[in-house]
Coordinates of C-alpha atoms and ligand atoms in Angstrom, one line a residue:
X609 CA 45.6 -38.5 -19.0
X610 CA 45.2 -34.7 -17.8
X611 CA 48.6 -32.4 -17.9
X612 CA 48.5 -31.8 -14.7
X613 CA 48.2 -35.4 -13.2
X614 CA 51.7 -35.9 -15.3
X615 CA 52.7 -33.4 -13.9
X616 CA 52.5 -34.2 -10.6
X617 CA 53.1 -38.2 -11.2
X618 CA 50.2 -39.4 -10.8
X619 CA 49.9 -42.8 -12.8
X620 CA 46.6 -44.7 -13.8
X621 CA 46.8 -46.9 -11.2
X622 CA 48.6 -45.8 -7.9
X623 CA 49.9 -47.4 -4.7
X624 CA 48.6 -47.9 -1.2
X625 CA 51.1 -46.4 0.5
X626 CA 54.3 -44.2 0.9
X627 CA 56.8 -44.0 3.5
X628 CA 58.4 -40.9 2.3
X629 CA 60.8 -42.0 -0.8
X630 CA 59.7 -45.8 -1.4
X631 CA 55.9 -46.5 -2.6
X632 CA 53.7 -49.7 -1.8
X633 CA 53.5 -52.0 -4.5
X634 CA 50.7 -51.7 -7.1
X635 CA 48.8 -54.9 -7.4
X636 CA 46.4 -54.8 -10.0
X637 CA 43.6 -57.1 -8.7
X638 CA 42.1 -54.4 -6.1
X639 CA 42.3 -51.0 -7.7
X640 CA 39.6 -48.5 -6.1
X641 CA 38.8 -46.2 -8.9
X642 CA 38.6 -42.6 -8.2
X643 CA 35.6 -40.2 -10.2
X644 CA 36.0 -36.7 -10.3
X645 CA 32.6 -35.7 -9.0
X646 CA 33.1 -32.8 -12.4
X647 CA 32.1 -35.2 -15.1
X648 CA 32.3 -38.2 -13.6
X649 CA 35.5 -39.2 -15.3
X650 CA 37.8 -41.9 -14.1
X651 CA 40.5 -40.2 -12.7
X652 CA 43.2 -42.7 -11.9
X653 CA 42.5 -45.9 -9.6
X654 CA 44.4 -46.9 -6.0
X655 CA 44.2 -49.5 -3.5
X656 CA 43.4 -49.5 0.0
X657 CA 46.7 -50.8 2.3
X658 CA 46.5 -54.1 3.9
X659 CA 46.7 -54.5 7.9
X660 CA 50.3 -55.9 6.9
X661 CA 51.1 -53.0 5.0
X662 CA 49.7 -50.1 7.5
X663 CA 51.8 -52.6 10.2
X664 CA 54.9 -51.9 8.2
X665 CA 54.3 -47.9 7.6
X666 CA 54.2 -47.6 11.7
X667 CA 57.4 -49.6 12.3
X668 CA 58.8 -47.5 9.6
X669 CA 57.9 -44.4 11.0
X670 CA 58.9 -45.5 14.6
X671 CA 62.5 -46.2 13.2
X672 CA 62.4 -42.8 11.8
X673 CA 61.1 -40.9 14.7
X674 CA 64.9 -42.0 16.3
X675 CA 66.5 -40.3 13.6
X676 CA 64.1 -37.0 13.2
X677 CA 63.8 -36.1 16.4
X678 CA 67.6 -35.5 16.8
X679 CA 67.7 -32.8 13.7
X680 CA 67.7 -29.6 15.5
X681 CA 64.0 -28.1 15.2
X682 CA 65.4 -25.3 12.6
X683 CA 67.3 -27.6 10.6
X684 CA 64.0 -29.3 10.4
X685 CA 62.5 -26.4 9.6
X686 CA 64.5 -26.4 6.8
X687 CA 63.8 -28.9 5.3
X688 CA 59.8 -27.3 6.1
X689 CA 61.1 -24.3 3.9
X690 CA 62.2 -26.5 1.2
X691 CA 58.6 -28.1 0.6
X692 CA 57.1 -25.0 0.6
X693 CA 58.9 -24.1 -2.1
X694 CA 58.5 -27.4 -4.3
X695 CA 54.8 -26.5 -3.3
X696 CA 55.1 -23.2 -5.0
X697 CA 56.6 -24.9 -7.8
X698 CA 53.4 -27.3 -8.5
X699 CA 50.9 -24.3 -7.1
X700 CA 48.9 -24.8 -10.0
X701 CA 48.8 -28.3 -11.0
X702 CA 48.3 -29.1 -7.4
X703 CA 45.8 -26.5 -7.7
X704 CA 43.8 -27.9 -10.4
X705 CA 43.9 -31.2 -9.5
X706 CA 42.0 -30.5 -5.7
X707 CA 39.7 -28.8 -7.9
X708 CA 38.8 -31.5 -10.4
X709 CA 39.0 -34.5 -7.9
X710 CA 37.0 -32.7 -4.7
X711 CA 35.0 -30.6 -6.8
X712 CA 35.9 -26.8 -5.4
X713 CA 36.4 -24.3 -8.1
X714 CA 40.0 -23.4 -9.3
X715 CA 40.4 -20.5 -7.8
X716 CA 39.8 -22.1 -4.1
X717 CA 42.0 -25.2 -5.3
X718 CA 44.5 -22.6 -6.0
X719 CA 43.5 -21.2 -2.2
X720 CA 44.1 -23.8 -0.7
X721 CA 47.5 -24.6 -1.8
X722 CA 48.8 -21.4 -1.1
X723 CA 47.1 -22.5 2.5
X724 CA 49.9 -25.1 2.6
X725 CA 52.6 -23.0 1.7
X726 CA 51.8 -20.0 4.1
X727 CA 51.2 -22.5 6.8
X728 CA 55.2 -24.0 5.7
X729 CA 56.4 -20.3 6.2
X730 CA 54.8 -20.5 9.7
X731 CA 56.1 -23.6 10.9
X732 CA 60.1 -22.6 9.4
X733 CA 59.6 -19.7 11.4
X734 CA 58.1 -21.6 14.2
X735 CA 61.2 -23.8 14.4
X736 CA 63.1 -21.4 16.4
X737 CA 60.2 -20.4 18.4
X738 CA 59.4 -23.5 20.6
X739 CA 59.9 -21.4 23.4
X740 CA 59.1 -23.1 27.0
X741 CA 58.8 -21.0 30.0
X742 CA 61.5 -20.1 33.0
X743 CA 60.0 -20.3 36.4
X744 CA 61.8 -18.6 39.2
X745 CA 62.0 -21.2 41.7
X746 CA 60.8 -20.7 45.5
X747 CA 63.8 -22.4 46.8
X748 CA 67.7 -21.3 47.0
X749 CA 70.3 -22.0 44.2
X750 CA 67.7 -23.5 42.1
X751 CA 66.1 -23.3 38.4
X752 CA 62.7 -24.2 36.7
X753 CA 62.0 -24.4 33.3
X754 CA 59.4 -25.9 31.1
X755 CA 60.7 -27.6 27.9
X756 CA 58.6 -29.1 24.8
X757 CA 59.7 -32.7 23.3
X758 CA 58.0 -34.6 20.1
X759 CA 55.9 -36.6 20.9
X760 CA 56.4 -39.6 18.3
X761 CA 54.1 -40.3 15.7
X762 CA 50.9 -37.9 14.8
X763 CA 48.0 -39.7 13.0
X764 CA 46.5 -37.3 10.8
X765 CA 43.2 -38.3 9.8
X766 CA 42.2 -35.7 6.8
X767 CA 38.7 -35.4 5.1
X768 CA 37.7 -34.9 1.8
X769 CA 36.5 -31.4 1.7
X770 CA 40.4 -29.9 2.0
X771 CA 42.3 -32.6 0.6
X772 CA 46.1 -31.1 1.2
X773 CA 45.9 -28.1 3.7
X774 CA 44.5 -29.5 6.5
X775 CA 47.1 -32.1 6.0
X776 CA 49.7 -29.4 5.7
X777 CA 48.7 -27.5 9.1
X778 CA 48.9 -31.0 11.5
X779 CA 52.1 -32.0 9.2
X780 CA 54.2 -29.3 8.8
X781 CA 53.8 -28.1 12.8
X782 CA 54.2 -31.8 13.6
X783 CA 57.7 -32.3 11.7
X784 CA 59.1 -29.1 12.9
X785 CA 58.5 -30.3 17.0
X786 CA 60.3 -33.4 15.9
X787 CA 57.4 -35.3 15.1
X788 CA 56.7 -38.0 12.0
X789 CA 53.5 -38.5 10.4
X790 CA 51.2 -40.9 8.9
X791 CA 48.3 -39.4 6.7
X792 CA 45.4 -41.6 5.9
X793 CA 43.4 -38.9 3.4
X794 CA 39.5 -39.3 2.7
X795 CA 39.2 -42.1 0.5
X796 CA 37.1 -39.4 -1.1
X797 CA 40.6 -37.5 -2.6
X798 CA 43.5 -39.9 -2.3
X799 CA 44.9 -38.6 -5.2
X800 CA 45.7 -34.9 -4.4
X801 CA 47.5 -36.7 -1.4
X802 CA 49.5 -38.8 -3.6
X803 CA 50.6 -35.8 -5.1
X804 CA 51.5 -34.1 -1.9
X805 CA 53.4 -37.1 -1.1
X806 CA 55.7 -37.3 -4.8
X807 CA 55.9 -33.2 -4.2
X808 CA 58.0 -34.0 -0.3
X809 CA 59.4 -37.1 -1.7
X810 CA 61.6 -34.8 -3.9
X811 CA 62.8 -32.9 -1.1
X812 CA 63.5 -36.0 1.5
X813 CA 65.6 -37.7 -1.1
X814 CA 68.0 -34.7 -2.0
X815 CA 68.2 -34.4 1.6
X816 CA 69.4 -37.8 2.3
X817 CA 66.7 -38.1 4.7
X818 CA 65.5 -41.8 6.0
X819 CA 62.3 -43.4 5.1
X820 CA 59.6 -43.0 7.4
X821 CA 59.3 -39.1 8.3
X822 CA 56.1 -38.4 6.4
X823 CA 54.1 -41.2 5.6
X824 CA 51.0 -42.1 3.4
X825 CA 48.1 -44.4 3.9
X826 CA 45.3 -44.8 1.9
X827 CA 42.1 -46.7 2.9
X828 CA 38.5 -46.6 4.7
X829 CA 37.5 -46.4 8.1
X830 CA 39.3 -49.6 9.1
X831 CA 42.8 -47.8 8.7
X832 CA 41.3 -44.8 10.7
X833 CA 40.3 -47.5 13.3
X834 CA 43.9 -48.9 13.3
X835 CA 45.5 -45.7 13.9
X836 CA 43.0 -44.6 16.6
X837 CA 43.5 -47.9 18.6
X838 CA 47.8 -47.5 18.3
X839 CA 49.1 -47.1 20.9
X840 CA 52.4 -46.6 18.5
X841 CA 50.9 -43.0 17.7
X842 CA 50.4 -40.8 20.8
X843 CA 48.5 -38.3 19.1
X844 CA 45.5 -38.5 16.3
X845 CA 44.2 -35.4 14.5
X846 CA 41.1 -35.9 13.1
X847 CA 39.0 -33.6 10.7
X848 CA 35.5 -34.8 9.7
X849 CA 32.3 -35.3 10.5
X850 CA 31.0 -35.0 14.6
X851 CA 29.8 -38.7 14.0
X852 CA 33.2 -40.2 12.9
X853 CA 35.5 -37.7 15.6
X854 CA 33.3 -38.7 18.5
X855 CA 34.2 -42.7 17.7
X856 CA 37.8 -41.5 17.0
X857 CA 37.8 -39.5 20.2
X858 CA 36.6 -41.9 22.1
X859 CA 39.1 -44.6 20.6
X860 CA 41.6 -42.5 21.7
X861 CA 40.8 -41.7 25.1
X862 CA 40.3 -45.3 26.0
X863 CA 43.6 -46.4 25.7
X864 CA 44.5 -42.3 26.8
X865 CA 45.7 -41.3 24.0
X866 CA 45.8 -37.8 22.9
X867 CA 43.8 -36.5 19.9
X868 CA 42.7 -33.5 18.4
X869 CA 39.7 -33.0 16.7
X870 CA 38.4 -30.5 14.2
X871 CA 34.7 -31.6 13.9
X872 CA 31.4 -30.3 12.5
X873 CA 30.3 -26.7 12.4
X874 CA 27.0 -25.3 12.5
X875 CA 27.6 -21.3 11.8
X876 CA 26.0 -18.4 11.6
X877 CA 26.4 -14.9 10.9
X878 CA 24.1 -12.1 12.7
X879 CA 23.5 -9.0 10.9
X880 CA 22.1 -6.4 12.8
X881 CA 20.2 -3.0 11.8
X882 CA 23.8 -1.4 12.3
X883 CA 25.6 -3.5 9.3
X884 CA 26.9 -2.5 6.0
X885 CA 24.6 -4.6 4.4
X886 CA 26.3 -5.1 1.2
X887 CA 29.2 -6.3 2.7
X888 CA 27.1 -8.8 4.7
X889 CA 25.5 -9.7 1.8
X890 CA 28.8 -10.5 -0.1
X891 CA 30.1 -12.7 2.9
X892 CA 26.8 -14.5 3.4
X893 CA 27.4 -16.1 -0.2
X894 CA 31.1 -16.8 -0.4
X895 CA 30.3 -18.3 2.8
X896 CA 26.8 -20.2 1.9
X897 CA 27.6 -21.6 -1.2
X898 CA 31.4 -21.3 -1.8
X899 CA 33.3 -24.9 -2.1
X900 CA 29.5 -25.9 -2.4
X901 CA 28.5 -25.0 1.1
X902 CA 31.5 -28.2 2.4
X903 CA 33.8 -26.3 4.2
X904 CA 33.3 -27.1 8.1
X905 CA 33.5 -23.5 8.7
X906 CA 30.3 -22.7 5.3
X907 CA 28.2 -20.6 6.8
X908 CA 24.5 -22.5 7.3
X909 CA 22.2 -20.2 9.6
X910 CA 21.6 -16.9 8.7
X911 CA 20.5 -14.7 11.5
X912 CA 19.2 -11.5 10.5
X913 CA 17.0 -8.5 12.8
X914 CA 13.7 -8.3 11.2
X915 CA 13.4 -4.8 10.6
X916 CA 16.0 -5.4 7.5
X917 CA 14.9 -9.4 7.6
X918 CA 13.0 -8.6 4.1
X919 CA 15.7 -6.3 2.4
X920 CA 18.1 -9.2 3.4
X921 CA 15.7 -11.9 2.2
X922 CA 15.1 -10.2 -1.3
X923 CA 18.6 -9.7 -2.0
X924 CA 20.2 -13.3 -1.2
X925 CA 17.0 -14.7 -3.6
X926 CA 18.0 -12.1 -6.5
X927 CA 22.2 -13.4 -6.5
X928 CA 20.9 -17.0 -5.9
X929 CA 19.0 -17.1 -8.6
X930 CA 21.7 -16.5 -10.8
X931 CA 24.6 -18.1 -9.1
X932 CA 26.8 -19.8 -12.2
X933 CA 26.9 -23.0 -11.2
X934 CA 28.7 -25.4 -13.2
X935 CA 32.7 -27.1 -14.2
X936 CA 34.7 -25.5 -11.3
X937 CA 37.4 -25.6 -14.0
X938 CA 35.7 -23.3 -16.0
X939 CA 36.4 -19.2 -14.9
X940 CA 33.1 -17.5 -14.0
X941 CA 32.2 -20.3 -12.6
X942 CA 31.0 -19.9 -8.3
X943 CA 30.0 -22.9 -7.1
X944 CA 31.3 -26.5 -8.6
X945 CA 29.3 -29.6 -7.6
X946 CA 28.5 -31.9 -4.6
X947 CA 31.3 -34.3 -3.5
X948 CA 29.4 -37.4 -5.2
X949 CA 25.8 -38.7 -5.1
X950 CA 25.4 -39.3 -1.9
X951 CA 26.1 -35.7 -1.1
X952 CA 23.3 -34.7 -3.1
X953 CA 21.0 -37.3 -2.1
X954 CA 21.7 -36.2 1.7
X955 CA 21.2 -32.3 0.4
X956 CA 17.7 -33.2 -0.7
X957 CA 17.1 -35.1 2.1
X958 CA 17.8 -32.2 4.1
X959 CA 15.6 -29.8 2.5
X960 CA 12.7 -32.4 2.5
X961 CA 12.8 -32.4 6.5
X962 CA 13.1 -28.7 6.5
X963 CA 10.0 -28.7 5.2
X964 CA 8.4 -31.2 6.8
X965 CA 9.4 -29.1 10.0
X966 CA 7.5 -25.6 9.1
X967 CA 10.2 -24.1 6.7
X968 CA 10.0 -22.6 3.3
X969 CA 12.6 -22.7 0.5
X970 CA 12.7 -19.3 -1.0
X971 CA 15.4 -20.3 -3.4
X972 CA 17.3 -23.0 -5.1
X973 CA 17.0 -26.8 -3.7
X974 CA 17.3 -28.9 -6.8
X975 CA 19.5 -31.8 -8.4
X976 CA 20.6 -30.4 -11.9
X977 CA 20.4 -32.4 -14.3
X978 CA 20.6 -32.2 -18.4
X979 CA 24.2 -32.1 -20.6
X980 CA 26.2 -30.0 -18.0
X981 CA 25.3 -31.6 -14.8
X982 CA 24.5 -36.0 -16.4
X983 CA 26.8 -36.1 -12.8
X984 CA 24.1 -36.1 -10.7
X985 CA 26.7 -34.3 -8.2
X986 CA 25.1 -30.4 -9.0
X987 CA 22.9 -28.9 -7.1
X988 CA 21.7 -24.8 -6.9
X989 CA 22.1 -23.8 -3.2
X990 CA 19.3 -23.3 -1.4
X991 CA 17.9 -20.3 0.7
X992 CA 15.3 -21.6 3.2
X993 CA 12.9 -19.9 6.0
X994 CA 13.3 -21.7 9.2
X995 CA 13.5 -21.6 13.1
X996 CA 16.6 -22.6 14.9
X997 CA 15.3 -25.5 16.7
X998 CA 14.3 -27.5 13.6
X999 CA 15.6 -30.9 14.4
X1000 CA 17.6 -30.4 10.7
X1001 CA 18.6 -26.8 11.3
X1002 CA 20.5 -28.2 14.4
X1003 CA 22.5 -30.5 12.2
X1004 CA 25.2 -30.2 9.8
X1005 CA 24.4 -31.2 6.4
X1006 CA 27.3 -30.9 4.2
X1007 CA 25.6 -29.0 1.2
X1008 CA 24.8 -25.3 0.3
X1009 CA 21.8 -25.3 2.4
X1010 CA 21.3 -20.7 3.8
X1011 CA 18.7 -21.6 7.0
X1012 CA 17.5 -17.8 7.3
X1013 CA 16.2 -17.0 11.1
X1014 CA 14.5 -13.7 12.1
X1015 CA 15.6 -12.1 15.4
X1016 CA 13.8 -9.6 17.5
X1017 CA 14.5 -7.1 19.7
X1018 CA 18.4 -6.7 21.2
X1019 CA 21.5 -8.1 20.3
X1020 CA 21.4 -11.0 23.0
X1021 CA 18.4 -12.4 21.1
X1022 CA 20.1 -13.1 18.2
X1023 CA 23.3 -14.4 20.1
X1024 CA 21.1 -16.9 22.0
X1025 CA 19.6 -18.2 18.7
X1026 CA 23.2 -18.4 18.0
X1027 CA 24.8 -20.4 20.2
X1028 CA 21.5 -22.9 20.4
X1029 CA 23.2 -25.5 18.7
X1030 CA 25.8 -28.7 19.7
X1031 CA 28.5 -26.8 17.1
X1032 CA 30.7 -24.3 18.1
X1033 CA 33.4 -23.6 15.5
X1034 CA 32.7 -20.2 13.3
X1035 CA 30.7 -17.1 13.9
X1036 CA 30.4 -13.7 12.4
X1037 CA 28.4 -10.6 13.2
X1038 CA 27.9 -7.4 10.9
X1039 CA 27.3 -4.4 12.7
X1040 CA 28.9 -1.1 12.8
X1041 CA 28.0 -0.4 16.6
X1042 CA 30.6 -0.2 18.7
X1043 CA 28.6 -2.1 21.4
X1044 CA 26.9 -4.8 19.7
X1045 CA 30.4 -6.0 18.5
X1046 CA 32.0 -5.8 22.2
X1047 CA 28.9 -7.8 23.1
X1048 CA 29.2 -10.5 20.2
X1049 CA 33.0 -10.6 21.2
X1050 CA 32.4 -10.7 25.4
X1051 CA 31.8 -13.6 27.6
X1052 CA 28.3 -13.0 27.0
X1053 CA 28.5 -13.3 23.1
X1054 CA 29.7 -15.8 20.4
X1055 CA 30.5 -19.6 22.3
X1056 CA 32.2 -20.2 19.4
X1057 CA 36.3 -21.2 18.6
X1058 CA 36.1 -18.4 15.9
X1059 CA 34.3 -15.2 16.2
X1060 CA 34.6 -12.4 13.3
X1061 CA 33.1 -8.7 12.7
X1062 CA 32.7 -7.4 9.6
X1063 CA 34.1 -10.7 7.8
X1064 CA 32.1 -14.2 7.2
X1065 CA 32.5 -17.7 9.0
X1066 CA 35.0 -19.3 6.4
X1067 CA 38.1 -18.8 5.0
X1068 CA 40.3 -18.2 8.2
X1069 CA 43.7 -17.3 7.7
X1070 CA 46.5 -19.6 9.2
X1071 CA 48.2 -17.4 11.5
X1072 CA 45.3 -17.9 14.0
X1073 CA 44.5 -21.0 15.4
X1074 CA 41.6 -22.7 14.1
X1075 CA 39.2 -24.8 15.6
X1076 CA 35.9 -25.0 17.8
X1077 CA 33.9 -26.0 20.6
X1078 CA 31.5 -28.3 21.9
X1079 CA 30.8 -31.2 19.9
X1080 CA 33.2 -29.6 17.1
X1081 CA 35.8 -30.9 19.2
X1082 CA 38.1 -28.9 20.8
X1083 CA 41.2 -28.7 18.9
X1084 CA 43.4 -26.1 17.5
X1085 CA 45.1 -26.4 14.8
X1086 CA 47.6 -24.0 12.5
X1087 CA 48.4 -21.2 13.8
X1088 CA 49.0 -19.2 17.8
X1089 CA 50.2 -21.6 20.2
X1090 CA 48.8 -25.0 18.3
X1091 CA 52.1 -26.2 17.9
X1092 CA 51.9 -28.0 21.8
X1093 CA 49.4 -30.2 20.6
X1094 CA 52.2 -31.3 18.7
X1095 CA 54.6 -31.5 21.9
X1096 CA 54.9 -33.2 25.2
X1097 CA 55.6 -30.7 27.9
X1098 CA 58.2 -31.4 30.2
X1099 CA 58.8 -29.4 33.6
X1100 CA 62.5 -29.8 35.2
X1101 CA 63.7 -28.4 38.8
X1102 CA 67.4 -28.2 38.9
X1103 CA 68.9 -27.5 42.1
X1104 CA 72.5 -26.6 42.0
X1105 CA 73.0 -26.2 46.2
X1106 CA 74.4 -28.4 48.5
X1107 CA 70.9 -28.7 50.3
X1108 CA 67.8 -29.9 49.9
X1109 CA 65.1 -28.0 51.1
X1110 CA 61.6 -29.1 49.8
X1111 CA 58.9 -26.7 48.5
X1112 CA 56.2 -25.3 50.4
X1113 CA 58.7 -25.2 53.4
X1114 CA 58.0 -29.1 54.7
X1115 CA 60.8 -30.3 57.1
X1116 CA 61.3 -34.3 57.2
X1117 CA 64.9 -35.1 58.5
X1118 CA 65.8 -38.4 58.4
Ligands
UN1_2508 C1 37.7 -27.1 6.9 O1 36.7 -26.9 6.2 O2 37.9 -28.3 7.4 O3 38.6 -21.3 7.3 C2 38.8 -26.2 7.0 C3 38.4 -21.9 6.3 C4 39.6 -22.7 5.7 C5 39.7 -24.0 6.4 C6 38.5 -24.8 6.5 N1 40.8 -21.9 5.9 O4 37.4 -21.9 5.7

């Protein structure tokens, strides 16, 4: 077994669930087995909790919420600070293990824990800032004020492409309001949230704290279904695909429920005649084919003024062509593989209907294969000619797939091809014009939840809050104001007179 899986407790066959301290049983008659999609290497195996068990994990939590909720918010925060700081403690096994069970190389592994321990920092300090409004009140000797409660349990629904920070951003906000949690992670990468789960286990048991506060689920769909349909969890916060949010969403919403949803993202970045080119050109790639082109926020269209369209072009083909693709373990390496086949069958796929429709691949666009890549999981990313209103170009397809789209004329041309899509969650422009950035910034310009000059679509830090429109969903998560999500909003009118006048001046004597 790898160091760092002992190091982080993860045995060769692991349990179903967690509430907090204790684990689910391990039965050895239905172990799932996880493959790192680097060598194809059994990992360790798990098993997928029973409706029994996942029945057990909400009644625990519901207990729990009794207790929780009635630790003042900073002493919960706390207890925040003290996970971020076992999290700095395991920064690089944690690390290493995201890289070598999703796939992203070790340096965004590493990135993405630090995610989750900036994002603890945030919600310790956020624990004495759950600030509610004071009103002044239209009527005599009397006081308004707005005040935030937890809301009970938050279902966080996590996908496979950030294992632990997305996690981290719904969790560590939602246990500061007061909140508990259950996590079902992808069934892709149950293992890095094992791990996250023996990390906080540490820190709930030397604080004498109860079962139930953060909980762990593993399993498929079903157990996203179950959680969805509760009406034991107030709020679910799903991250995935447009496809699985809009059933979760509308789970939800039937039985009124309230979610939050961090869907797909179809992005683009303009460059104009006005950009530093060479930064645009370093942006386009970490954004194109860094973590493999599976971030929600990868950048996928490319929307570039075609008086530099050919200067663009011919760059982007010379760096892709020599993109080191390979172990994301390995330093020097940029882009690790594909999540599993599937992935790279849907990549192909992709780039088979792209040009069907019209469009030409100018780079890139194959399955590896040979010693280094027998995975079947490796792909070079792809740089490909094509109009916006392709029927592909107006999906998401999870892969390192650069659609590159001329524009002509103004500014608004190139926003319009922009915001032609159902996605509305990244956007970037390069330019050094004054103007064209107000533009790309107004009313008028980017439709989307995050809008950037000068920097690409991914790789947002967590003091903002994150998230998108349109079909990407709606929510906002990590940083601003997210925290209500977490909270049910409560206004009070106290009147300390001996009347009772009514507002808006009604009489009614009785
Ligand atoms: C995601 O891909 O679901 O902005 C989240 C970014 C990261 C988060 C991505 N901070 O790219």
């Amino acid at each position: 077994m790898q160091d760092f899986l002992k190091q982080l407790n993860i045995d060769s066959h692991n349990p179903a669930y967690s509430t907090g301290l204790k684990w689910g049983p391990t039965l050895s008659n239905q172990q799932k087995e996880i493959l790192s999609p680097v060598d194809n290497k059994l990992i360790a195996s798990v098993q997928w909790a029973t409706p029994d068990e996942y029945n057990h994990v909400v009644q625990t939590a519901e207990a729990a919420f009794i207790h929780w909720r009635q630790i003042p918010a900073p002493k919960r925060g706390e207890i925040v600070r003290q996970i971020g700081d076992e999290l700095r403690k395991h920064k690089t096994a944690l690390g290493r293990l995201v890289s070598y069970e999703m796939g992203k190389i070790y340096q965004e592994g590493l990135g993405e824990v630090q995610e989750m321990i900036d994002v603890c920092d945030f919600a310790v300090g956020l624990s004495r800032q759950l600030y509610g409004l004071t009103m002044h009140s239209e009527r005599p000797l009397h006081r308004m004020y707005e005040q935030y409660h937890p809301l009970g349990i938050v279902g966080i629904i996590s996908a496979f492409n950030f294992p632990v920070a997305v996690w981290s951003w719904n969790a560590m906000l939602a246990a500061v309001c007061g909140n508990v949690c259950i996590w079902k992670p992808s069934e892709k990468t149950p293992l890095s949230a094992i791990a996250c789960q023996r990390i906080i286990s540490k820190v709930l048991t030397e604080n004498n704290l109860p079962e139930g506060i953060f909980n762990l689920i593993l399993g498929d769909a079903t157990i996203g279904h179950s959680l969805a349909s509760d009406k034991r969890v107030p709020l679910i916060s799903a991250t995935g695909s447009t496809r699985m949010g809009r059933k979760v969403g509308e789970t939800v919403a039937n039985r009124l429920g309230k979610s939050l949803l961090e869907l797909g993202g179809n992005n683009a970045i303009i460059i104009t005649p006005n950009a530093d080119l060479e930064m645009a050109i370093r942006a386009v790639t970490f954004g194109a084919v860094g973590t493999c082109g599976q971030r929600c926020t990868s950048t996928r269209r490319l929307i570039i003024h075609e008086s530099i369209y050919q200067t663009v072009v011919e760059r982007l083909v010379s760096i892709y062509v020599k993109l080191p693709i390979g172990n994301p373990l390995e330093d020097g390496v940029l882009v690790g593989p594909l999540i599993d086949k599937q992935a790279a069958q849907n990549f192909t796929q992709a780039l088979n209907e792209v040009k069907k429709a019209g469009g030409k691949i100018l780079a890139g666009g194959e399955i590896l294969s040979g010693e280094k890549y027998s995975t079947g999981t490796y792909v070079t990313p792809a740089l490909v000619e094509a109009q916006n209103d392709y029927a592909i170009v107006q999906e998401e397809t999870f892969g390192p797939i650069l659609y590159l789209i001329q524009y002509k004329g103004n500014l608004e041309n190139a926003i319009a091809i922009q915001n032609n899509v159902q996605q509305g969650l990244s956007s970037a422009i390069f330019s050094l014009d004054l103007r064209e950035v107000e533009i790309f910034l107004s009313y008028a310009g980017s439709d989307c939840g995050i809008a950037n000059v000068n920097i690409g679509t991914s790789g947002a830090e967590i003091g903002g809050a994150f998230g998108g429109e349109k079909e990407t969903g709606g929510g906002r998560e990590s940083g601003s104001d997210a925290w209500k999500a977490y909270m049910r909003r409560q206004t009070n009118t106290i009147n300390y007179s001996n009347e009772l006048p009514l507002a808006q001046g009604i009489t009614f004597e009785v």
